[in-house]
PDB file of C-alpha atoms in Angstrom:
ATOM      1  CA  UNK A   1       0.000   0.000   0.000  1.00 44.00           C
ATOM      2  CA  UNK A   2       3.006   2.346   0.271  1.00 56.00           C
ATOM      3  CA  UNK A   3       2.785   2.736  -3.495  1.00 89.00           C
ATOM      4  CA  UNK A   4      -0.752   4.154  -3.240  1.00 93.00           C
ATOM      5  CA  UNK A   5       0.540   7.566  -2.107  1.00 94.00           C
ATOM      6  CA  UNK A   6       2.718   7.752  -5.205  1.00 95.00           C
ATOM      7  CA  UNK A   7      -0.275   6.735  -7.296  1.00 97.00           C
ATOM      8  CA  UNK A   8      -2.381   9.488  -5.686  1.00 97.00           C
ATOM      9  CA  UNK A   9       0.363  11.955  -6.619  1.00 97.00           C
ATOM     10  CA  UNK A  10       0.320  10.687 -10.205  1.00 97.00           C
ATOM     11  CA  UNK A  11      -3.486  10.895 -10.316  1.00 98.00           C
ATOM     12  CA  UNK A  12      -3.424  14.479  -9.015  1.00 98.00           C
ATOM     13  CA  UNK A  13      -0.849  15.411 -11.663  1.00 98.00           C
ATOM     14  CA  UNK A  14      -2.656  13.635 -14.509  1.00 97.00           C
ATOM     15  CA  UNK A  15      -5.988  15.171 -13.574  1.00 98.00           C
ATOM     16  CA  UNK A  16      -4.415  18.627 -13.352  1.00 98.00           C
ATOM     17  CA  UNK A  17      -3.445  18.313 -17.026  1.00 98.00           C
ATOM     18  CA  UNK A  18      -7.032  17.378 -17.881  1.00 98.00           C
ATOM     19  CA  UNK A  19      -8.455  20.217 -15.776  1.00 98.00           C
ATOM     20  CA  UNK A  20      -6.104  22.667 -17.513  1.00 98.00           C
ATOM     21  CA  UNK A  21      -7.712  21.630 -20.831  1.00 97.00           C
ATOM     22  CA  UNK A  22     -11.197  22.617 -19.633  1.00 97.00           C
ATOM     23  CA  UNK A  23     -12.726  25.892 -20.713  1.00 95.00           C
ATOM     24  CA  UNK A  24     -16.013  27.661 -20.030  1.00 94.00           C
ATOM     25  CA  UNK A  25     -17.754  25.954 -22.940  1.00 95.00           C
ATOM     26  CA  UNK A  26     -16.810  22.463 -21.727  1.00 95.00           C
ATOM     27  CA  UNK A  27     -18.331  22.891 -18.256  1.00 97.00           C
ATOM     28  CA  UNK A  28     -21.797  21.819 -19.422  1.00 96.00           C
ATOM     29  CA  UNK A  29     -20.601  18.865 -21.526  1.00 95.00           C
ATOM     30  CA  UNK A  30     -22.097  15.494 -20.563  1.00 93.00           C
ATOM     31  CA  UNK A  31     -19.770  12.998 -18.881  1.00 92.00           C
ATOM     32  CA  UNK A  32     -19.679   9.227 -18.489  1.00 89.00           C
ATOM     33  CA  UNK A  33     -21.208   9.884 -15.042  1.00 85.00           C
ATOM     34  CA  UNK A  34     -24.736   9.933 -16.424  1.00 80.00           C
ATOM     35  CA  UNK A  35     -26.216  12.439 -14.004  1.00 85.00           C
ATOM     36  CA  UNK A  36     -23.345  14.939 -14.039  1.00 92.00           C
ATOM     37  CA  UNK A  37     -21.870  17.372 -16.499  1.00 96.00           C
ATOM     38  CA  UNK A  38     -18.181  18.376 -16.472  1.00 97.00           C
ATOM     39  CA  UNK A  39     -18.681  21.053 -13.823  1.00 98.00           C
ATOM     40  CA  UNK A  40     -20.517  18.635 -11.515  1.00 97.00           C
ATOM     41  CA  UNK A  41     -17.812  15.935 -11.852  1.00 96.00           C
ATOM     42  CA  UNK A  42     -15.063  18.468 -11.246  1.00 98.00           C
ATOM     43  CA  UNK A  43     -16.936  19.964  -8.281  1.00 97.00           C
ATOM     44  CA  UNK A  44     -17.422  16.477  -6.798  1.00 95.00           C
ATOM     45  CA  UNK A  45     -13.733  15.685  -7.299  1.00 97.00           C
ATOM     46  CA  UNK A  46     -12.530  18.935  -5.723  1.00 97.00           C
ATOM     47  CA  UNK A  47     -14.946  18.503  -2.830  1.00 95.00           C
ATOM     48  CA  UNK A  48     -13.752  14.947  -2.232  1.00 94.00           C
ATOM     49  CA  UNK A  49     -10.155  16.124  -2.202  1.00 96.00           C
ATOM     50  CA  UNK A  50     -10.946  18.617   0.565  1.00 95.00           C
ATOM     51  CA  UNK A  51     -13.114  16.141   2.466  1.00 92.00           C
ATOM     52  CA  UNK A  52     -10.475  13.386   2.373  1.00 91.00           C
ATOM     53  CA  UNK A  53      -7.756  15.836   3.417  1.00 92.00           C
ATOM     54  CA  UNK A  54      -9.881  17.003   6.356  1.00 91.00           C
ATOM     55  CA  UNK A  55     -10.675  13.418   7.367  1.00 89.00           C
ATOM     56  CA  UNK A  56      -6.974  12.520   7.321  1.00 89.00           C
ATOM     57  CA  UNK A  57      -6.024  15.491   9.453  1.00 85.00           C
ATOM     58  CA  UNK A  58      -9.010  15.273  11.809  1.00 83.00           C
ATOM     59  CA  UNK A  59     -10.349  18.686  10.814  1.00 82.00           C
ATOM     60  CA  UNK A  60     -13.567  19.981   9.299  1.00 80.00           C
ATOM     61  CA  UNK A  61     -13.603  20.437   5.520  1.00 82.00           C
ATOM     62  CA  UNK A  62     -15.745  23.550   5.923  1.00 80.00           C
ATOM     63  CA  UNK A  63     -18.403  22.362   3.468  1.00 80.00           C
ATOM     64  CA  UNK A  64     -20.206  19.240   2.305  1.00 77.00           C
ATOM     65  CA  UNK A  65     -20.244  17.257  -0.934  1.00 76.00           C
ATOM     66  CA  UNK A  66     -23.036  19.301  -2.473  1.00 82.00           C
ATOM     67  CA  UNK A  67     -21.338  22.668  -1.867  1.00 90.00           C
ATOM     68  CA  UNK A  68     -19.959  24.767  -4.699  1.00 95.00           C
ATOM     69  CA  UNK A  69     -16.253  24.017  -4.374  1.00 95.00           C
ATOM     70  CA  UNK A  70     -15.311  25.627  -7.694  1.00 97.00           C
ATOM     71  CA  UNK A  71     -16.653  29.168  -7.454  1.00 95.00           C
ATOM     72  CA  UNK A  72     -15.650  31.212 -10.485  1.00 95.00           C
ATOM     73  CA  UNK A  73     -12.237  29.580 -10.939  1.00 97.00           C
ATOM     74  CA  UNK A  74     -12.475  25.814 -11.553  1.00 97.00           C
ATOM     75  CA  UNK A  75      -8.779  25.434 -12.422  1.00 97.00           C
ATOM     76  CA  UNK A  76      -7.705  27.447  -9.391  1.00 98.00           C
ATOM     77  CA  UNK A  77     -10.058  25.461  -7.158  1.00 97.00           C
ATOM     78  CA  UNK A  78      -8.597  22.198  -8.442  1.00 98.00           C
ATOM     79  CA  UNK A  79      -5.012  23.409  -7.958  1.00 98.00           C
ATOM     80  CA  UNK A  80      -5.711  24.533  -4.385  1.00 97.00           C
ATOM     81  CA  UNK A  81      -7.497  21.285  -3.530  1.00 97.00           C
ATOM     82  CA  UNK A  82      -4.670  19.220  -5.043  1.00 98.00           C
ATOM     83  CA  UNK A  83      -2.151  21.022  -2.851  1.00 97.00           C
ATOM     84  CA  UNK A  84      -4.206  20.386   0.308  1.00 96.00           C
ATOM     85  CA  UNK A  85      -4.908  16.791  -0.704  1.00 96.00           C
ATOM     86  CA  UNK A  86      -1.279  15.989  -1.515  1.00 97.00           C
ATOM     87  CA  UNK A  87      -0.090  17.459   1.793  1.00 96.00           C
ATOM     88  CA  UNK A  88      -2.632  15.393   3.738  1.00 94.00           C
ATOM     89  CA  UNK A  89      -1.593  12.124   2.106  1.00 95.00           C
ATOM     90  CA  UNK A  90       2.083  12.921   2.698  1.00 95.00           C
ATOM     91  CA  UNK A  91       1.656  13.261   6.457  1.00 92.00           C
ATOM     92  CA  UNK A  92       3.908  10.762   8.210  1.00 90.00           C
ATOM     93  CA  UNK A  93       0.908   9.048   9.824  1.00 88.00           C
ATOM     94  CA  UNK A  94      -1.406   9.275   6.818  1.00 89.00           C
ATOM     95  CA  UNK A  95      -1.813   5.510   6.381  1.00 89.00           C
ATOM     96  CA  UNK A  96      -1.905   4.682  10.084  1.00 88.00           C
ATOM     97  CA  UNK A  97      -5.263   6.175  11.073  1.00 84.00           C
ATOM     98  CA  UNK A  98      -8.916   5.381  10.597  1.00 88.00           C
ATOM     99  CA  UNK A  99     -10.739   7.658   8.189  1.00 88.00           C
ATOM    100  CA  UNK A 100     -14.440   8.512   8.343  1.00 84.00           C
ATOM    101  CA  UNK A 101     -15.862   8.908   4.838  1.00 79.00           C
ATOM    102  CA  UNK A 102     -19.388   8.549   3.422  1.00 74.00           C
ATOM    103  CA  UNK A 103     -18.748   4.824   2.796  1.00 74.00           C
ATOM    104  CA  UNK A 104     -18.121   4.454   6.520  1.00 81.00           C
ATOM    105  CA  UNK A 105     -15.116   4.138   8.772  1.00 89.00           C
ATOM    106  CA  UNK A 106     -12.123   2.732   6.901  1.00 89.00           C
ATOM    107  CA  UNK A 107      -8.476   2.095   7.661  1.00 91.00           C
ATOM    108  CA  UNK A 108      -6.567   4.922   5.991  1.00 90.00           C
ATOM    109  CA  UNK A 109      -4.872   2.496   3.585  1.00 90.00           C
ATOM    110  CA  UNK A 110      -8.289   1.380   2.285  1.00 89.00           C
ATOM    111  CA  UNK A 111      -9.485   4.993   2.167  1.00 91.00           C
ATOM    112  CA  UNK A 112      -6.416   5.831   0.070  1.00 93.00           C
ATOM    113  CA  UNK A 113      -7.473   3.253  -2.504  1.00 92.00           C
ATOM    114  CA  UNK A 114     -11.026   4.657  -2.542  1.00 90.00           C
ATOM    115  CA  UNK A 115      -9.614   8.138  -3.032  1.00 94.00           C
ATOM    116  CA  UNK A 116      -7.256   6.993  -5.776  1.00 96.00           C
ATOM    117  CA  UNK A 117     -10.211   5.404  -7.553  1.00 93.00           C
ATOM    118  CA  UNK A 118     -12.186   8.652  -7.339  1.00 93.00           C
ATOM    119  CA  UNK A 119      -9.297  10.694  -8.712  1.00 97.00           C
ATOM    120  CA  UNK A 120      -8.433   8.376 -11.578  1.00 97.00           C
ATOM    121  CA  UNK A 121     -11.959   7.487 -12.699  1.00 95.00           C
ATOM    122  CA  UNK A 122     -13.290  11.038 -12.494  1.00 96.00           C
ATOM    123  CA  UNK A 123     -10.183  12.374 -14.198  1.00 97.00           C
ATOM    124  CA  UNK A 124     -10.854   9.990 -17.081  1.00 96.00           C
ATOM    125  CA  UNK A 125     -14.549  10.985 -17.005  1.00 95.00           C
ATOM    126  CA  UNK A 126     -13.463  14.583 -17.589  1.00 97.00           C
ATOM    127  CA  UNK A 127     -10.978  13.666 -20.318  1.00 96.00           C
ATOM    128  CA  UNK A 128     -13.589  11.640 -22.193  1.00 94.00           C
ATOM    129  CA  UNK A 129     -16.218  14.363 -21.781  1.00 94.00           C
ATOM    130  CA  UNK A 130     -14.030  16.924 -23.531  1.00 95.00           C
ATOM    131  CA  UNK A 131     -12.866  14.511 -26.217  1.00 94.00           C
ATOM    132  CA  UNK A 132      -9.323  14.244 -24.836  1.00 95.00           C
ATOM    133  CA  UNK A 133      -8.902  10.631 -23.640  1.00 94.00           C
ATOM    134  CA  UNK A 134      -5.305  10.984 -24.807  1.00 96.00           C
ATOM    135  CA  UNK A 135      -4.709  12.985 -21.611  1.00 97.00           C
ATOM    136  CA  UNK A 136      -5.590   9.984 -19.427  1.00 96.00           C
ATOM    137  CA  UNK A 137      -2.711   8.179 -17.718  1.00 97.00           C
ATOM    138  CA  UNK A 138      -3.313   4.749 -19.263  1.00 96.00           C
ATOM    139  CA  UNK A 139      -0.559   3.152 -17.206  1.00 97.00           C
ATOM    140  CA  UNK A 140      -2.102   4.371 -13.953  1.00 97.00           C
ATOM    141  CA  UNK A 141      -5.564   3.300 -15.144  1.00 97.00           C
ATOM    142  CA  UNK A 142      -4.200  -0.191 -15.801  1.00 96.00           C
ATOM    143  CA  UNK A 143      -2.502  -0.318 -12.398  1.00 96.00           C
ATOM    144  CA  UNK A 144      -5.712   0.708 -10.633  1.00 95.00           C
ATOM    145  CA  UNK A 145      -7.746  -1.848 -12.571  1.00 95.00           C
ATOM    146  CA  UNK A 146      -5.274  -4.608 -11.637  1.00 94.00           C
ATOM    147  CA  UNK A 147      -5.409  -3.537  -7.978  1.00 92.00           C
ATOM    148  CA  UNK A 148      -9.217  -3.570  -7.988  1.00 90.00           C
ATOM    149  CA  UNK A 149      -9.352  -7.017  -9.557  1.00 91.00           C
ATOM    150  CA  UNK A 150      -6.624  -8.434  -7.294  1.00 90.00           C
ATOM    151  CA  UNK A 151      -8.506  -7.147  -4.252  1.00 85.00           C
ATOM    152  CA  UNK A 152     -11.590  -9.199  -5.057  1.00 83.00           C
ATOM    153  CA  UNK A 153     -13.291  -6.787  -7.427  1.00 78.00           C
ATOM    154  CA  UNK A 154     -15.891  -4.098  -6.932  1.00 79.00           C
ATOM    155  CA  UNK A 155     -19.118  -6.099  -7.230  1.00 76.00           C
ATOM    156  CA  UNK A 156     -20.203  -5.264  -3.675  1.00 73.00           C
ATOM    157  CA  UNK A 157     -20.216  -1.579  -4.668  1.00 75.00           C
ATOM    158  CA  UNK A 158     -22.317  -2.097  -7.786  1.00 72.00           C
ATOM    159  CA  UNK A 159     -25.556  -2.760  -5.918  1.00 63.00           C
ATOM    160  CA  UNK A 160     -25.563   0.484  -3.914  1.00 57.00           C
ATOM    161  CA  UNK A 161     -25.092   2.381  -7.171  1.00 65.00           C
ATOM    162  CA  UNK A 162     -21.481   3.476  -6.774  1.00 75.00           C
ATOM    163  CA  UNK A 163     -20.552   1.517  -9.910  1.00 82.00           C
ATOM    164  CA  UNK A 164     -22.741   0.206 -12.717  1.00 81.00           C
ATOM    165  CA  UNK A 165     -22.583  -3.255 -14.277  1.00 81.00           C
ATOM    166  CA  UNK A 166     -19.326  -3.967 -16.069  1.00 84.00           C
ATOM    167  CA  UNK A 167     -19.204  -3.113 -19.774  1.00 86.00           C
ATOM    168  CA  UNK A 168     -17.154  -5.551 -21.852  1.00 88.00           C
ATOM    169  CA  UNK A 169     -13.932  -4.113 -23.244  1.00 88.00           C
ATOM    170  CA  UNK A 170     -11.276  -6.096 -25.114  1.00 90.00           C
ATOM    171  CA  UNK A 171      -8.136  -6.821 -23.082  1.00 91.00           C
ATOM    172  CA  UNK A 172      -5.914  -5.056 -25.627  1.00 93.00           C
ATOM    173  CA  UNK A 173      -7.760  -1.731 -25.325  1.00 92.00           C
ATOM    174  CA  UNK A 174      -6.029   1.247 -23.631  1.00 94.00           C
ATOM    175  CA  UNK A 175      -6.045   1.345 -19.831  1.00 94.00           C
ATOM    176  CA  UNK A 176      -8.605   4.150 -19.574  1.00 94.00           C
ATOM    177  CA  UNK A 177     -11.123   2.201 -21.693  1.00 93.00           C
ATOM    178  CA  UNK A 178     -10.637  -0.999 -19.684  1.00 94.00           C
ATOM    179  CA  UNK A 179     -11.043   0.910 -16.409  1.00 94.00           C
ATOM    180  CA  UNK A 180     -14.157   2.735 -17.603  1.00 93.00           C
ATOM    181  CA  UNK A 181     -15.653  -0.558 -18.757  1.00 92.00           C
ATOM    182  CA  UNK A 182     -14.883  -2.209 -15.443  1.00 91.00           C
ATOM    183  CA  UNK A 183     -16.631   0.515 -13.435  1.00 91.00           C
ATOM    184  CA  UNK A 184     -19.618   0.380 -15.783  1.00 88.00           C
ATOM    185  CA  UNK A 185     -19.303   3.484 -17.893  1.00 86.00           C
ATOM    186  CA  UNK A 186     -21.461   2.971 -21.006  1.00 74.00           C
ATOM    187  CA  UNK A 187     -19.730   5.728 -22.978  1.00 69.00           C
ATOM    188  CA  UNK A 188     -17.238   3.324 -24.526  1.00 59.00           C
ATOM    189  CA  UNK A 189     -18.860   3.172 -27.972  1.00 50.00           C
ATOM    190  CA  UNK A 190     -17.871   6.797 -28.603  1.00 53.00           C
ATOM    191  CA  UNK A 191     -14.544   6.792 -26.767  1.00 58.00           C
ATOM    192  CA  UNK A 192     -11.338   6.313 -28.787  1.00 57.00           C
TER     193      UNK A 192
END
């Protein structure tokens, strides 16, 4: 699990490249998250970054998931949240505590994997939504997919609606497509 902090760093960096490619006109684009447009996915991601950082440090995030975390500067909001998030995960005791998140109370190492999943999957959601899947970190997507499968899979999270039913994707497809298929994103027919 020591590697998960490095993977969170990579996910923050990869998603920052995707967020930098967003513009005002892309904020209302539909995403693979059926109910959310680009702004809603980005807002959820930024909010989660603050909420996880607060949970790790035992502080209050100052807002809840439904709050407007982006304000008038989505890129600036992402950059600020990434800085806070990265610092929280790099605390010396970051993986030693119990973290209280909406899924319940988890050992910090398990919470790190949940957070990594959020960052990677929603980063790819954004990249696909703006027609830039080339910005996805396919290697990291493949690593996350392998970790999910090695850990027994995600079927227990499909029923509560966190993930949809798996969509078949050929094994030789890029990592982002295989990951999206695994978590049940139906957008694959129009994703290069």
